[in-house]
Short mmCIF file of C-alpha atoms and ligand atoms in Angstrom, two decimals:
data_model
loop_
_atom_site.label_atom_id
_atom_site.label_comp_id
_atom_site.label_asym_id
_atom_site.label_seq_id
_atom_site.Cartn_x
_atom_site.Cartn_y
_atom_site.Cartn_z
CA UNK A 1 -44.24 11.47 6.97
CA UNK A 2 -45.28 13.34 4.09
CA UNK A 3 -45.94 12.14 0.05
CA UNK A 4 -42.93 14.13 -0.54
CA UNK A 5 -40.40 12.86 2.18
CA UNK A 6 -41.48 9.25 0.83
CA UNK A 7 -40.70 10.45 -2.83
CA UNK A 8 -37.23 12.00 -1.84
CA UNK A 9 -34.58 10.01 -2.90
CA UNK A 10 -32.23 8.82 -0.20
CA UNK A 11 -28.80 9.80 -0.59
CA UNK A 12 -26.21 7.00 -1.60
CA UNK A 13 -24.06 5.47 0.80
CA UNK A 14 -20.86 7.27 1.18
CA UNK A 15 -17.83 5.48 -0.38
CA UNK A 16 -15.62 3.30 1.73
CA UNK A 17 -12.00 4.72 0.42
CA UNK A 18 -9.44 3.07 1.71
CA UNK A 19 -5.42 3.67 1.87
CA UNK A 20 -2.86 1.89 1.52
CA UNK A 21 0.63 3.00 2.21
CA UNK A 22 4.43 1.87 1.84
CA UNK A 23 7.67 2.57 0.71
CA UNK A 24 7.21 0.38 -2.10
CA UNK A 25 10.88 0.25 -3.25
CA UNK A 26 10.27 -2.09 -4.97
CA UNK A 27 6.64 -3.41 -4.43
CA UNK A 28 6.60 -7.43 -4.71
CA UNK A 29 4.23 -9.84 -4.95
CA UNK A 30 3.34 -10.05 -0.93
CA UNK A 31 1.88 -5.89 -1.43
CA UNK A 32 0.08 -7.02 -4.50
CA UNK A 33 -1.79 -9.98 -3.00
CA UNK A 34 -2.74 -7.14 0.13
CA UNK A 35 -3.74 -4.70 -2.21
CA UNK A 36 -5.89 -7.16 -4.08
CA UNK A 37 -7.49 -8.79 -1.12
CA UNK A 38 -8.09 -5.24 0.27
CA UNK A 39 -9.85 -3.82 -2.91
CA UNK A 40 -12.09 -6.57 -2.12
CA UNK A 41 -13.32 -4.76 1.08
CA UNK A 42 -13.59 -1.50 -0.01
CA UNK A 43 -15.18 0.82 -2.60
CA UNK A 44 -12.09 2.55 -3.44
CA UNK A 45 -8.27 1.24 -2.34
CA UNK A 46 -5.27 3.91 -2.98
CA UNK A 47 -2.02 2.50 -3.10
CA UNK A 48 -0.10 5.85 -1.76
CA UNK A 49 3.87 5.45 -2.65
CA UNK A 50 5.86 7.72 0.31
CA UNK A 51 8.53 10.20 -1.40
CA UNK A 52 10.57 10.06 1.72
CA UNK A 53 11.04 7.41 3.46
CA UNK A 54 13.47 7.65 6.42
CA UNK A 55 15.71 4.08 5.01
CA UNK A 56 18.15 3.91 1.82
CA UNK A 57 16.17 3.74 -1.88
CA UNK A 58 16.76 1.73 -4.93
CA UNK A 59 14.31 3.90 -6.73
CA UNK A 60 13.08 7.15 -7.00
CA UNK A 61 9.51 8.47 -6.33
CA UNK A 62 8.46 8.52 -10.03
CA UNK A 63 10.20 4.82 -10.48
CA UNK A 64 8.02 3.53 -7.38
CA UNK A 65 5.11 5.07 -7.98
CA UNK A 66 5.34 3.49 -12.21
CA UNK A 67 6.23 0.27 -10.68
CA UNK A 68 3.25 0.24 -8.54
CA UNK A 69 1.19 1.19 -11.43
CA UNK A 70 2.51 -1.65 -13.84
CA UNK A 71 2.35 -4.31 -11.25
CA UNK A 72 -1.58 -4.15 -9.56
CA UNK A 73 -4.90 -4.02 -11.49
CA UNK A 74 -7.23 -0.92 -11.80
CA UNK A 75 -9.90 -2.31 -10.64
CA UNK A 76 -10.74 -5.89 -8.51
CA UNK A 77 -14.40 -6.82 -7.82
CA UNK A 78 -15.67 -3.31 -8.88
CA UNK A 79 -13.00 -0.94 -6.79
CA UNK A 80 -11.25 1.08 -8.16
CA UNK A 81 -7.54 0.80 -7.34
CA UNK A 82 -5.84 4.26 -7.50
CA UNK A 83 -1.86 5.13 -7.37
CA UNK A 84 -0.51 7.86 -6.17
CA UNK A 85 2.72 9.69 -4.53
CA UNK A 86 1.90 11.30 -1.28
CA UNK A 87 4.54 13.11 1.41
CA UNK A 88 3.85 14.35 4.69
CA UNK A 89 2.24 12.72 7.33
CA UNK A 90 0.11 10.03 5.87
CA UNK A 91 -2.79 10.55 8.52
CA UNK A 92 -3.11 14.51 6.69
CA UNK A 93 -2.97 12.67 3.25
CA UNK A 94 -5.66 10.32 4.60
CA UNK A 95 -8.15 13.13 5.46
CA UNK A 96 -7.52 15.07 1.66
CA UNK A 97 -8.66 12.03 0.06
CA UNK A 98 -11.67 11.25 2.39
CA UNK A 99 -10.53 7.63 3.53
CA UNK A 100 -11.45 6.38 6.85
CA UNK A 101 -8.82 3.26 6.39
CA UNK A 102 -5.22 2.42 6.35
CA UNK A 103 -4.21 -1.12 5.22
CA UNK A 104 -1.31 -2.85 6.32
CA UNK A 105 -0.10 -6.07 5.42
CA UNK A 106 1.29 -8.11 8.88
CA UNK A 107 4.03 -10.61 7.61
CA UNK A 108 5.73 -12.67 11.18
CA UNK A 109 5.08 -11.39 14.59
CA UNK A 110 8.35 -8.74 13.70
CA UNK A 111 6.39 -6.73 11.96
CA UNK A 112 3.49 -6.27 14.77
CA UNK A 113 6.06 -3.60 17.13
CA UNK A 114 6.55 -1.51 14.92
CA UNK A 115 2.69 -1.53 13.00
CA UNK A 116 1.15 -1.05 16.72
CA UNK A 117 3.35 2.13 17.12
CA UNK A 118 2.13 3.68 13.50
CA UNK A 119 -1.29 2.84 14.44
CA UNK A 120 -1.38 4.31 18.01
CA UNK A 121 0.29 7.46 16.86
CA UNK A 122 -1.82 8.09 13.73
CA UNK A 123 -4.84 7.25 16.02
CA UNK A 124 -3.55 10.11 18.20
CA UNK A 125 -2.91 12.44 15.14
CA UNK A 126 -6.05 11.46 13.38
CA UNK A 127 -8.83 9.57 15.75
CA UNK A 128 -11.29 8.95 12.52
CA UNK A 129 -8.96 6.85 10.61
CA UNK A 130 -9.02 3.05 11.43
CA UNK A 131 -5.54 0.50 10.65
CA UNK A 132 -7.18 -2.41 9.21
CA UNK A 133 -4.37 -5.20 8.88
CA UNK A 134 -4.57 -8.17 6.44
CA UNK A 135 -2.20 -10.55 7.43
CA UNK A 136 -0.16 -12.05 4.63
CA UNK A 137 -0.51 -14.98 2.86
CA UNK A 138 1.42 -18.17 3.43
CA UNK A 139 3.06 -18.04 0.09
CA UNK A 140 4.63 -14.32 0.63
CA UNK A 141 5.78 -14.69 4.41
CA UNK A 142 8.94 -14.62 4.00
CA UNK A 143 9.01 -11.37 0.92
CA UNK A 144 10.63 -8.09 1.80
CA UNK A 145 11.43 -5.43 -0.73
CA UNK A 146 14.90 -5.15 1.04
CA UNK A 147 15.69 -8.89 0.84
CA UNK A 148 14.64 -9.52 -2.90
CA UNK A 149 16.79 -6.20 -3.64
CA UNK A 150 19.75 -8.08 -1.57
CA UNK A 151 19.03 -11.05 -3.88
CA UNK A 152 18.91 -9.16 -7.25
CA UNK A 153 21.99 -7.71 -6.47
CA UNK A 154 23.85 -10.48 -5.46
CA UNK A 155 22.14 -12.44 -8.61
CA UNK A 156 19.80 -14.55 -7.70
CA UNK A 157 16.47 -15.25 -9.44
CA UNK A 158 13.85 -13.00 -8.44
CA UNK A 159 11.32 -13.26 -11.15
CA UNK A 160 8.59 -15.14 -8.92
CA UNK A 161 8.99 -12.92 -6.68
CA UNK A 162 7.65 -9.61 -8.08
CA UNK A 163 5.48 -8.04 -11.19
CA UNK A 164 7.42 -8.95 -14.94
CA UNK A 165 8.31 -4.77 -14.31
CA UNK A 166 9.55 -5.03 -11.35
CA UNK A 167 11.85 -7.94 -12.55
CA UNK A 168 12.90 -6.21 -15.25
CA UNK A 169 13.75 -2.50 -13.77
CA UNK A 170 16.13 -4.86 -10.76
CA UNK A 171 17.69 -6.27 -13.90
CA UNK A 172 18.56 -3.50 -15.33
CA UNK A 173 19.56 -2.02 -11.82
CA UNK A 174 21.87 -4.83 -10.98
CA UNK A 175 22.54 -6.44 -13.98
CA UNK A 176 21.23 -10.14 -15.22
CA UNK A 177 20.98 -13.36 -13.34
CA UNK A 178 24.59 -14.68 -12.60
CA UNK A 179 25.37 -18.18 -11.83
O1 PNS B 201 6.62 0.24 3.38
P1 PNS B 201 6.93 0.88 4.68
O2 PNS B 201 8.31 1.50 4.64
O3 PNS B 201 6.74 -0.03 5.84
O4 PNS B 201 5.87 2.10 4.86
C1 PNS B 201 5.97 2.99 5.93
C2 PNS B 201 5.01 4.17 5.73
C3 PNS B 201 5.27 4.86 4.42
C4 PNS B 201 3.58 3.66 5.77
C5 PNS B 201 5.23 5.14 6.92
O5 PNS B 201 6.59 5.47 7.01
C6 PNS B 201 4.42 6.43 6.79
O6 PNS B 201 3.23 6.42 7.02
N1 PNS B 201 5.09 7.54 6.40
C7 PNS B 201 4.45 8.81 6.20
C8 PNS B 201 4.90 9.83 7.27
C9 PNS B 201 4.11 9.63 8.53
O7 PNS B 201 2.91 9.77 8.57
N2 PNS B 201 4.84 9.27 9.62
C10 PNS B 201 4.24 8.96 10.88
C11 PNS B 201 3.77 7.53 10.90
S1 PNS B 201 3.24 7.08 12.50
#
């Protein structure tokens, strides 16, 4: 080894960019905590809102992706959290933005059929990319985005349920709490 080679600095480690994908419609406070306690793992999280999701929307692309934005931090324990719309196959999107991860948050043993069949087929479309899954916390077991929409409409109270925005844009959706 040479003066020179000892003088050379090394080159940084490359950054752990991570993805993190959903429908989002609307997001609620059981993707927040995942997105949090993911940005804690990596150097870089992207929350990736789908356009076109194959299941009946509340809220359009733009109103997701805003939502998103107003309801998670830019940053948790130094990483950078990033939103962003993305169509297409989500493996392709993946490999533009240089992340070797996909989060997914696993609520009750429900959601594990259908996760293990999006991981084994982006694993075939895309063998780099790893699924890391966080499971849920106690606290947001039982959230879905489709069940505290069925509540908003219908009424109900769904302020502790989701971001002050979030509350607020299924308000004006569905109207005000009704008795
Ligand atoms: O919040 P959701 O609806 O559970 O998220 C599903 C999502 C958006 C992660 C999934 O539908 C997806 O990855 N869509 C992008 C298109 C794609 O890559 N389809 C093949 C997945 S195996």
């Amino acid at each position: 080894m040479t003066e020179d080679d000892l003088s050379t600095p090394s080159r940084p480690p490359a950054r752990r960019i991570a993805i993190y994908p959903g429908s989002f419609d609307p997001i609620h406070n059981g993707h927040i905590d995942i997105a949090r306690r993911a940005a804690t793992l990596f150097d870089e999280l992207i929350v990736a809102v789908y356009d076109r999701p194959s299941k009946s929307l509340q809220f359009s692309p733009e109103e997701r992706i805003a939502l998103v934005r107003s309801s998670v931090a830019e940053t948790v324990d130094g990483c950078k959290i990033v939103v962003e719309g993305f169509s297409g196959l989500l493996v392709h999107y993946a490999r533009r933005r240089g992340a070797r991860a996909i989060v997914r948050g696993l609520r009750a043993v429900t959601d594990f059929e259908n996760e293990s069949q999006m991981t084994l087929m982006n694993r075939y479309l895309e063998s780099e990319v790893e699924t890391v899954f966080l499971m849920t916390s106690l606290r947001n077991a039982y959230l879905s985005s489709s069940l505290i929409k069925e509540v908003a409409r219908g009424g109900g109270d769904i302020a502790g349920l989701v971001s002050p925005a979030v509350a607020e844009a299924l308000n004006e959706r569905f109207g005000p709490e009704r008795p």
